[in-house]
PDB file of C-alpha atoms in Angstrom:
ATOM      1  CA  MET M  17      20.393  -3.154 -45.437  1.00  0.00           C
ATOM      2  CA  GLU M  18      19.418  -5.861 -42.963  1.00  0.00           C
ATOM      3  CA  ALA M  19      20.283  -5.383 -39.244  1.00  0.00           C
ATOM      4  CA  THR M  20      23.021  -7.682 -37.812  1.00  0.00           C
ATOM      5  CA  PRO M  21      21.256 -10.309 -35.618  1.00  0.00           C
ATOM      6  CA  GLN M  22      22.047  -9.937 -31.990  1.00  0.00           C
ATOM      7  CA  SER M  23      23.243 -13.030 -29.985  1.00  0.00           C
ATOM      8  CA  ARG M  24      20.619 -14.343 -27.721  1.00  0.00           C
ATOM      9  CA  ILE M  25      23.316 -15.789 -25.530  1.00  0.00           C
ATOM     10  CA  ILE M  26      25.617 -13.158 -23.657  1.00  0.00           C
ATOM     11  CA  GLU M  27      27.372 -13.076 -20.418  1.00  0.00           C
ATOM     12  CA  ALA M  28      25.112 -12.261 -17.458  1.00  0.00           C
ATOM     13  CA  THR M  29      25.223  -8.878 -15.631  1.00  0.00           C
ATOM     14  CA  PRO M  30      24.016  -8.126 -12.195  1.00  0.00           C
ATOM     15  CA  ALA M  31      20.860  -6.457 -13.562  1.00  0.00           C
ATOM     16  CA  SER M  32      20.058  -9.417 -15.835  1.00  0.00           C
ATOM     17  CA  THR M  33      20.479 -11.771 -12.694  1.00  0.00           C
ATOM     18  CA  PHE M  34      17.975  -9.794 -10.878  1.00  0.00           C
ATOM     19  CA  VAL M  35      15.410  -9.863 -13.824  1.00  0.00           C
ATOM     20  CA  ALA M  36      16.091 -13.559 -14.116  1.00  0.00           C
ATOM     21  CA  MET M  37      15.354 -14.237 -10.556  1.00  0.00           C
ATOM     22  CA  LEU M  38      12.077 -12.287 -10.493  1.00  0.00           C
ATOM     23  CA  ALA M  39      11.087 -13.856 -13.804  1.00  0.00           C
ATOM     24  CA  TYR M  40      11.723 -17.403 -12.420  1.00  0.00           C
ATOM     25  CA  ILE M  41       9.605 -17.003  -9.168  1.00  0.00           C
ATOM     26  CA  MET M  42       6.618 -15.138 -10.757  1.00  0.00           C
ATOM     27  CA  PRO M  43       5.070 -18.153 -12.706  1.00  0.00           C
ATOM     28  CA  LEU M  44       4.381 -19.635  -9.139  1.00  0.00           C
ATOM     29  CA  SER M  45       1.800 -16.869  -8.558  1.00  0.00           C
ATOM     30  CA  ARG M  46      -0.896 -18.934 -10.211  1.00  0.00           C
ATOM     31  CA  PHE M  47      -0.975 -21.030  -7.054  1.00  0.00           C
ATOM     32  CA  ALA M  48      -1.557 -18.179  -4.736  1.00  0.00           C
ATOM     33  CA  SER M  49      -4.960 -19.480  -3.621  1.00  0.00           C
ATOM     34  CA  LYS M  50      -3.922 -22.962  -2.857  1.00  0.00           C
ATOM     35  CA  VAL M  51      -1.572 -22.551   0.000  1.00  0.00           C
ATOM     36  CA  ASP M  52      -1.834 -23.085   3.778  1.00  0.00           C
ATOM     37  CA  ALA M  53      -1.184 -19.556   4.648  1.00  0.00           C
ATOM     38  CA  LEU M  54      -1.164 -15.925   3.423  1.00  0.00           C
ATOM     39  CA  VAL M  55       1.905 -13.943   4.714  1.00  0.00           C
ATOM     40  CA  VAL M  56       2.176 -10.265   4.728  1.00  0.00           C
ATOM     41  CA  PHE M  57       5.265  -8.033   5.221  1.00  0.00           C
ATOM     42  CA  PRO M  58       3.929  -4.449   6.151  1.00  0.00           C
ATOM     43  CA  GLY M  59       6.076  -1.355   5.830  1.00  0.00           C
ATOM     44  CA  LEU M  60       6.541   2.083   4.790  1.00  0.00           C
ATOM     45  CA  GLY M  61       2.859   2.993   5.384  1.00  0.00           C
ATOM     46  CA  GLU M  62       1.634   0.850   2.585  1.00  0.00           C
ATOM     47  CA  TRP M  63      -1.629  -0.525   4.193  1.00  0.00           C
ATOM     48  CA  ARG M  64      -2.770  -1.828   0.881  1.00  0.00           C
ATOM     49  CA  ARG M  65      -0.390  -4.799   1.423  1.00  0.00           C
ATOM     50  CA  GLU M  66      -2.487  -6.027   4.169  1.00  0.00           C
ATOM     51  CA  SER M  67      -5.861  -4.845   2.829  1.00  0.00           C
ATOM     52  CA  ASP M  68      -5.400  -6.723  -0.334  1.00  0.00           C
ATOM     53  CA  ALA M  69      -4.510  -9.937   1.272  1.00  0.00           C
ATOM     54  CA  ILE M  70      -7.277  -9.535   3.816  1.00  0.00           C
ATOM     55  CA  LYS M  71      -9.750  -9.205   0.956  1.00  0.00           C
ATOM     56  CA  GLU M  72      -8.712 -12.608  -0.161  1.00  0.00           C
ATOM     57  CA  TRP M  73      -8.803 -13.913   3.409  1.00  0.00           C
ATOM     58  CA  ASN M  74     -12.313 -12.663   4.095  1.00  0.00           C
ATOM     59  CA  LYS M  75     -13.899 -14.406   0.927  1.00  0.00           C
ATOM     60  CA  GLU M  76     -16.316 -17.129   1.735  1.00  0.00           C
ATOM     61  CA  ASN M  77     -14.679 -19.576  -0.532  1.00  0.00           C
ATOM     62  CA  CYS M  78     -11.172 -18.942   0.815  1.00  0.00           C
ATOM     63  CA  THR M  79      -9.572 -22.308   1.824  1.00  0.00           C
ATOM     64  CA  VAL M  80      -6.376 -20.845   3.341  1.00  0.00           C
ATOM     65  CA  LYS M  81      -6.077 -21.718   6.952  1.00  0.00           C
ATOM     66  CA  HIS M  82      -3.652 -19.007   8.286  1.00  0.00           C
ATOM     67  CA  LEU M  83      -3.030 -15.362   7.891  1.00  0.00           C
ATOM     68  CA  LEU M  84       0.328 -14.015   9.181  1.00  0.00           C
ATOM     69  CA  ILE M  85       0.758 -10.357   9.489  1.00  0.00           C
ATOM     70  CA  ALA M  86       4.437  -9.686  10.133  1.00  0.00           C
ATOM     71  CA  GLY M  87       5.613  -6.578  12.159  1.00  0.00           C
ATOM     72  CA  GLN M  88       6.280  -3.067  11.145  1.00  0.00           C
ATOM     73  CA  ASN M  89       9.210  -0.883  12.159  1.00  0.00           C
ATOM     74  CA  PRO M  90       7.852   1.257  15.006  1.00  0.00           C
ATOM     75  CA  ASN M  91      10.214   4.084  14.036  1.00  0.00           C
ATOM     76  CA  GLU M  92       8.331   4.729  10.642  1.00  0.00           C
ATOM     77  CA  LYS M  93       6.197   7.817  10.569  1.00  0.00           C
ATOM     78  CA  ASN M  94       3.267   5.792   9.316  1.00  0.00           C
ATOM     79  CA  SER M  95       3.502   2.831  11.779  1.00  0.00           C
ATOM     80  CA  VAL M  96       0.406   1.364  13.053  1.00  0.00           C
ATOM     81  CA  ILE M  97       0.211  -1.660  15.360  1.00  0.00           C
ATOM     82  CA  ARG M  98      -1.156  -4.495  13.441  1.00  0.00           C
ATOM     83  CA  ASN M  99      -3.059  -6.192  16.293  1.00  0.00           C
ATOM     84  CA  LEU M 100      -6.482  -7.903  15.823  1.00  0.00           C
ATOM     85  CA  GLU M 101      -8.355  -4.877  17.102  1.00  0.00           C
ATOM     86  CA  ASN M 102      -6.923  -2.541  14.579  1.00  0.00           C
ATOM     87  CA  LEU M 103      -6.949  -5.104  11.835  1.00  0.00           C
ATOM     88  CA  GLN M 104     -10.693  -5.252  12.128  1.00  0.00           C
ATOM     89  CA  LYS M 105     -10.980  -1.525  11.484  1.00  0.00           C
ATOM     90  CA  GLU M 106     -10.534   0.698   8.316  1.00  0.00           C
ATOM     91  CA  PRO M 107      -8.605   0.384   6.137  1.00  0.00           C
ATOM     92  CA  PHE M 108      -8.001  -3.376   6.849  1.00  0.00           C
ATOM     93  CA  ASN M 109     -11.456  -4.712   7.593  1.00  0.00           C
ATOM     94  CA  LEU M 110     -10.531  -8.090   8.893  1.00  0.00           C
ATOM     95  CA  LEU M 111     -13.586 -10.345   9.279  1.00  0.00           C
ATOM     96  CA  ARG M 112     -12.133 -13.897   9.778  1.00  0.00           C
ATOM     97  CA  ILE M 113     -10.316 -14.006  13.231  1.00  0.00           C
ATOM     98  CA  GLY M 114      -9.464 -17.608  13.606  1.00  0.00           C
ATOM     99  CA  GLY M 115      -5.976 -18.494  12.268  1.00  0.00           C
ATOM    100  CA  VAL M 116      -4.725 -14.952  12.245  1.00  0.00           C
ATOM    101  CA  PHE M 117      -1.323 -14.218  13.735  1.00  0.00           C
ATOM    102  CA  SER M 118       0.249 -10.746  14.192  1.00  0.00           C
ATOM    103  CA  GLN M 119       3.917 -10.014  15.085  1.00  0.00           C
ATOM    104  CA  GLY M 120       3.495  -6.377  16.174  1.00  0.00           C
ATOM    105  CA  ASP M 121       6.930  -4.716  15.686  1.00  0.00           C
ATOM    106  CA  ALA M 122       9.795  -5.826  13.480  1.00  0.00           C
ATOM    107  CA  LYS M 123      12.634  -3.462  12.559  1.00  0.00           C
ATOM    108  CA  ASN M 124      13.545  -4.914   9.291  1.00  0.00           C
ATOM    109  CA  THR M 125      12.836  -7.747   6.726  1.00  0.00           C
ATOM    110  CA  PRO M 126      15.181 -10.328   8.473  1.00  0.00           C
ATOM    111  CA  GLU M 127      13.267  -9.981  11.701  1.00  0.00           C
ATOM    112  CA  GLN M 128       9.888 -10.410   9.721  1.00  0.00           C
ATOM    113  CA  THR M 129      11.193 -13.566   8.191  1.00  0.00           C
ATOM    114  CA  LYS M 130      12.443 -15.067  11.473  1.00  0.00           C
ATOM    115  CA  TRP M 131       8.984 -14.589  12.924  1.00  0.00           C
ATOM    116  CA  VAL M 132       7.262 -16.111   9.980  1.00  0.00           C
ATOM    117  CA  ALA M 133       9.692 -19.066  10.093  1.00  0.00           C
ATOM    118  CA  ARG M 134       8.673 -19.742  13.781  1.00  0.00           C
ATOM    119  CA  ILE M 135       4.943 -19.554  13.144  1.00  0.00           C
ATOM    120  CA  VAL M 136       5.408 -21.793   9.949  1.00  0.00           C
ATOM    121  CA  ALA M 137       7.310 -24.374  11.862  1.00  0.00           C
ATOM    122  CA  GLU M 138       4.902 -24.330  14.851  1.00  0.00           C
ATOM    123  CA  GLY M 139       1.777 -24.635  12.548  1.00  0.00           C
ATOM    124  CA  LYS M 140       3.351 -27.273  10.280  1.00  0.00           C
ATOM    125  CA  ILE M 141       2.730 -24.995   7.324  1.00  0.00           C
ATOM    126  CA  ILE M 142       4.219 -26.353   4.059  1.00  0.00           C
ATOM    127  CA  SER M 143       3.051 -23.593   1.592  1.00  0.00           C
ATOM    128  CA  LEU M 144       2.381 -20.017   1.873  1.00  0.00           C
ATOM    129  CA  THR M 145       1.717 -16.931  -0.344  1.00  0.00           C
ATOM    130  CA  LEU M 146       3.924 -13.825   0.213  1.00  0.00           C
ATOM    131  CA  CYS M 147       2.057 -10.518  -0.165  1.00  0.00           C
ATOM    132  CA  VAL M 148       4.258  -7.370  -0.516  1.00  0.00           C
ATOM    133  CA  SER M 149       4.575  -4.399  -2.880  1.00  0.00           C
ATOM    134  CA  PRO M 150       6.001  -5.170  -6.359  1.00  0.00           C
ATOM    135  CA  TYR M 151       9.301  -3.371  -5.913  1.00  0.00           C
ATOM    136  CA  HIS M 152       9.879  -5.292  -2.662  1.00  0.00           C
ATOM    137  CA  MET M 153       8.852  -8.602  -3.826  1.00  0.00           C
ATOM    138  CA  LEU M 154      12.250  -9.926  -4.937  1.00  0.00           C
ATOM    139  CA  ARG M 155      14.184  -8.919  -1.814  1.00  0.00           C
ATOM    140  CA  ALA M 156      11.303 -10.042   0.488  1.00  0.00           C
ATOM    141  CA  TYR M 157      11.134 -13.485  -1.242  1.00  0.00           C
ATOM    142  CA  LEU M 158      14.920 -14.119  -1.283  1.00  0.00           C
ATOM    143  CA  THR M 159      15.183 -12.934   2.466  1.00  0.00           C
ATOM    144  CA  LEU M 160      12.375 -15.499   3.418  1.00  0.00           C
ATOM    145  CA  LEU M 161      13.844 -18.254   1.446  1.00  0.00           C
ATOM    146  CA  LYS M 162      17.328 -17.629   2.986  1.00  0.00           C
ATOM    147  CA  THR M 163      15.827 -17.823   6.484  1.00  0.00           C
ATOM    148  CA  PHE M 164      14.090 -21.104   5.573  1.00  0.00           C
ATOM    149  CA  ILE M 165      17.422 -22.477   4.127  1.00  0.00           C
ATOM    150  CA  LYS M 166      19.294 -21.575   7.344  1.00  0.00           C
ATOM    151  CA  ARG M 167      16.702 -23.470   9.380  1.00  0.00           C
ATOM    152  CA  GLY M 168      16.486 -26.454   6.992  1.00  0.00           C
ATOM    153  CA  MET M 169      12.891 -25.719   6.362  1.00  0.00           C
ATOM    154  CA  ASN M 170      11.183 -26.832   3.000  1.00  0.00           C
ATOM    155  CA  VAL M 171       8.341 -24.437   2.457  1.00  0.00           C
ATOM    156  CA  ILE M 172       6.713 -23.520  -0.894  1.00  0.00           C
ATOM    157  CA  ILE M 173       6.730 -19.775  -1.328  1.00  0.00           C
ATOM    158  CA  ILE M 174       4.272 -18.308  -3.809  1.00  0.00           C
ATOM    159  CA  PRO M 175       4.721 -14.623  -4.728  1.00  0.00           C
ATOM    160  CA  SER M 176       1.596 -12.346  -4.794  1.00  0.00           C
ATOM    161  CA  PRO M 177       2.528  -8.779  -5.445  1.00  0.00           C
ATOM    162  CA  THR M 178       0.115  -6.024  -4.175  1.00  0.00           C
ATOM    163  CA  PRO M 179      -1.665  -4.619  -7.241  1.00  0.00           C
ATOM    164  CA  LEU M 180      -0.262  -1.080  -7.237  1.00  0.00           C
ATOM    165  CA  PRO M 181       0.375   1.130 -10.335  1.00  0.00           C
ATOM    166  CA  PRO M 182       3.994   2.071 -11.077  1.00  0.00           C
ATOM    167  CA  ASP M 183       3.411   5.772 -10.174  1.00  0.00           C
ATOM    168  CA  TYR M 184       1.978   4.730  -6.710  1.00  0.00           C
ATOM    169  CA  ILE M 185       3.392   7.104  -4.083  1.00  0.00           C
ATOM    170  CA  VAL M 186       5.030   5.227  -1.241  1.00  0.00           C
ATOM    171  CA  PRO M 187       3.658   7.030   1.996  1.00  0.00           C
ATOM    172  CA  GLU M 188       6.776   6.831   4.001  1.00  0.00           C
ATOM    173  CA  THR M 189       9.213   7.985   1.309  1.00  0.00           C
ATOM    174  CA  LYS M 190       6.851  10.306  -0.718  1.00  0.00           C
ATOM    175  CA  LYS M 191       8.391   8.627  -3.859  1.00  0.00           C
ATOM    176  CA  LYS M 192       6.868   6.476  -6.668  1.00  0.00           C
ATOM    177  CA  GLN M 193       7.411   2.865  -6.210  1.00  0.00           C
ATOM    178  CA  THR M 194       9.492   2.890  -9.414  1.00  0.00           C
ATOM    179  CA  ASP M 195      12.006   5.043  -7.565  1.00  0.00           C
ATOM    180  CA  MET M 196      12.403   2.490  -4.958  1.00  0.00           C
ATOM    181  CA  VAL M 197      13.621  -0.311  -7.175  1.00  0.00           C
ATOM    182  CA  PRO M 198      17.357   0.751  -7.420  1.00  0.00           C
ATOM    183  CA  GLY M 199      17.603   0.862  -3.659  1.00  0.00           C
ATOM    184  CA  GLU M 200      16.052  -2.534  -3.404  1.00  0.00           C
ATOM    185  CA  LEU M 201      18.500  -4.144  -5.885  1.00  0.00           C
ATOM    186  CA  LYS M 202      21.441  -2.554  -3.940  1.00  0.00           C
ATOM    187  CA  ARG M 203      20.205  -4.000  -0.844  1.00  0.00           C
ATOM    188  CA  ILE M 204      19.872  -7.494  -2.410  1.00  0.00           C
ATOM    189  CA  THR M 205      23.600  -7.361  -3.343  1.00  0.00           C
ATOM    190  CA  GLU M 206      24.675  -6.085   0.104  1.00  0.00           C
ATOM    191  CA  TYR M 207      22.547  -8.438   2.117  1.00  0.00           C
ATOM    192  CA  GLN M 208      23.655 -11.416  -0.100  1.00  0.00           C
ATOM    193  CA  GLU M 209      27.066 -10.658   0.987  1.00  0.00           C
ATOM    194  CA  LYS M 210      25.964 -10.688   4.652  1.00  0.00           C
ATOM    195  CA  GLY M 211      24.194 -13.973   4.142  1.00  0.00           C
ATOM    196  CA  ASP M 212      20.674 -12.586   4.707  1.00  0.00           C
ATOM    197  CA  VAL M 213      19.330 -12.920   1.191  1.00  0.00           C
ATOM    198  CA  ALA M 214      19.409 -16.055  -0.976  1.00  0.00           C
ATOM    199  CA  THR M 215      21.711 -16.145  -4.088  1.00  0.00           C
ATOM    200  CA  MET M 216      20.864 -17.247  -7.500  1.00  0.00           C
ATOM    201  CA  GLU M 217      22.298 -20.653  -7.034  1.00  0.00           C
ATOM    202  CA  GLU M 218      20.285 -21.062  -3.854  1.00  0.00           C
ATOM    203  CA  LEU M 219      17.222 -19.960  -5.706  1.00  0.00           C
ATOM    204  CA  MET M 220      17.734 -22.265  -8.566  1.00  0.00           C
ATOM    205  CA  LYS M 221      18.133 -25.307  -6.272  1.00  0.00           C
ATOM    206  CA  TYR M 222      15.017 -24.312  -4.192  1.00  0.00           C
ATOM    207  CA  LEU M 223      12.841 -23.917  -7.368  1.00  0.00           C
ATOM    208  CA  SER M 224      13.921 -27.328  -8.779  1.00  0.00           C
ATOM    209  CA  TRP M 225      12.494 -28.592  -5.406  1.00  0.00           C
ATOM    210  CA  ALA M 226       9.446 -26.379  -5.498  1.00  0.00           C
ATOM    211  CA  TYR M 227       8.422 -27.402  -8.977  1.00  0.00           C
ATOM    212  CA  SER M 228       8.631 -31.140  -8.037  1.00  0.00           C
ATOM    213  CA  GLN M 229       6.019 -30.627  -5.144  1.00  0.00           C
ATOM    214  CA  PRO M 230       2.389 -31.994  -5.512  1.00  0.00           C
ATOM    215  CA  LEU M 231       0.896 -28.473  -5.221  1.00  0.00           C
ATOM    216  CA  VAL M 232       2.698 -27.426  -8.443  1.00  0.00           C
ATOM    217  CA  GLN M 233       2.802 -30.818 -10.188  1.00  0.00           C
ATOM    218  CA  ALA M 234      -0.863 -31.409  -9.914  1.00  0.00           C
ATOM    219  CA  ASP M 235      -1.570 -28.087 -11.974  1.00  0.00           C
ATOM    220  CA  LEU M 236       1.067 -28.939 -14.456  1.00  0.00           C
ATOM    221  CA  ALA M 237      -0.307 -32.467 -15.036  1.00  0.00           C
ATOM    222  CA  CYS M 238      -3.705 -30.946 -15.842  1.00  0.00           C
ATOM    223  CA  ARG M 239      -2.047 -28.628 -18.426  1.00  0.00           C
ATOM    224  CA  ASN M 240      -0.263 -31.411 -20.287  1.00  0.00           C
TER     225      ASN M 240
END
């Protein structure tokens, strides 16, 4: 007996909306090395977020002009001041000093995004790669986008998740990063209601603009 075909078009759920939002932003990751700036959101003792971005920054053929290291909550057990002196030491190993900006302290993601928006505006940066852990990418991306929307800023945001295995243990919580996902999704919903995180509608409008920009269009033209 043949199985009854399942409809491909059904009503969206909160879970499917989150999956869709992440699916829509991730194709932009192919442009990660073609931007004006690398932006890192530190947190929860995950020093690999910075070290992975710095590896790209240190490469001789890197054409990115700016490296922005946002602040970390000083109340976290694993908090380390991300100043130039510390960034040049293990485990970060920063080699290129020019063009590096460090926020210092930031209590939460909105504080990080506000600082990034200020540096981006002052430096006339029009494209950036956002470097954070996989489980945090969607909320970080949407929070940064919302901050830009509030300030009337048009900036291309390219996602670049830190390469970490699903069973990676987050130092601050002592939990696997897979255990962090439900809390992130709950925060997205709550912070959307507060106006700190972009909605699906805002993301769709933004992506329509982003895909029309020369950075993306030039690549798409080469593939046609």
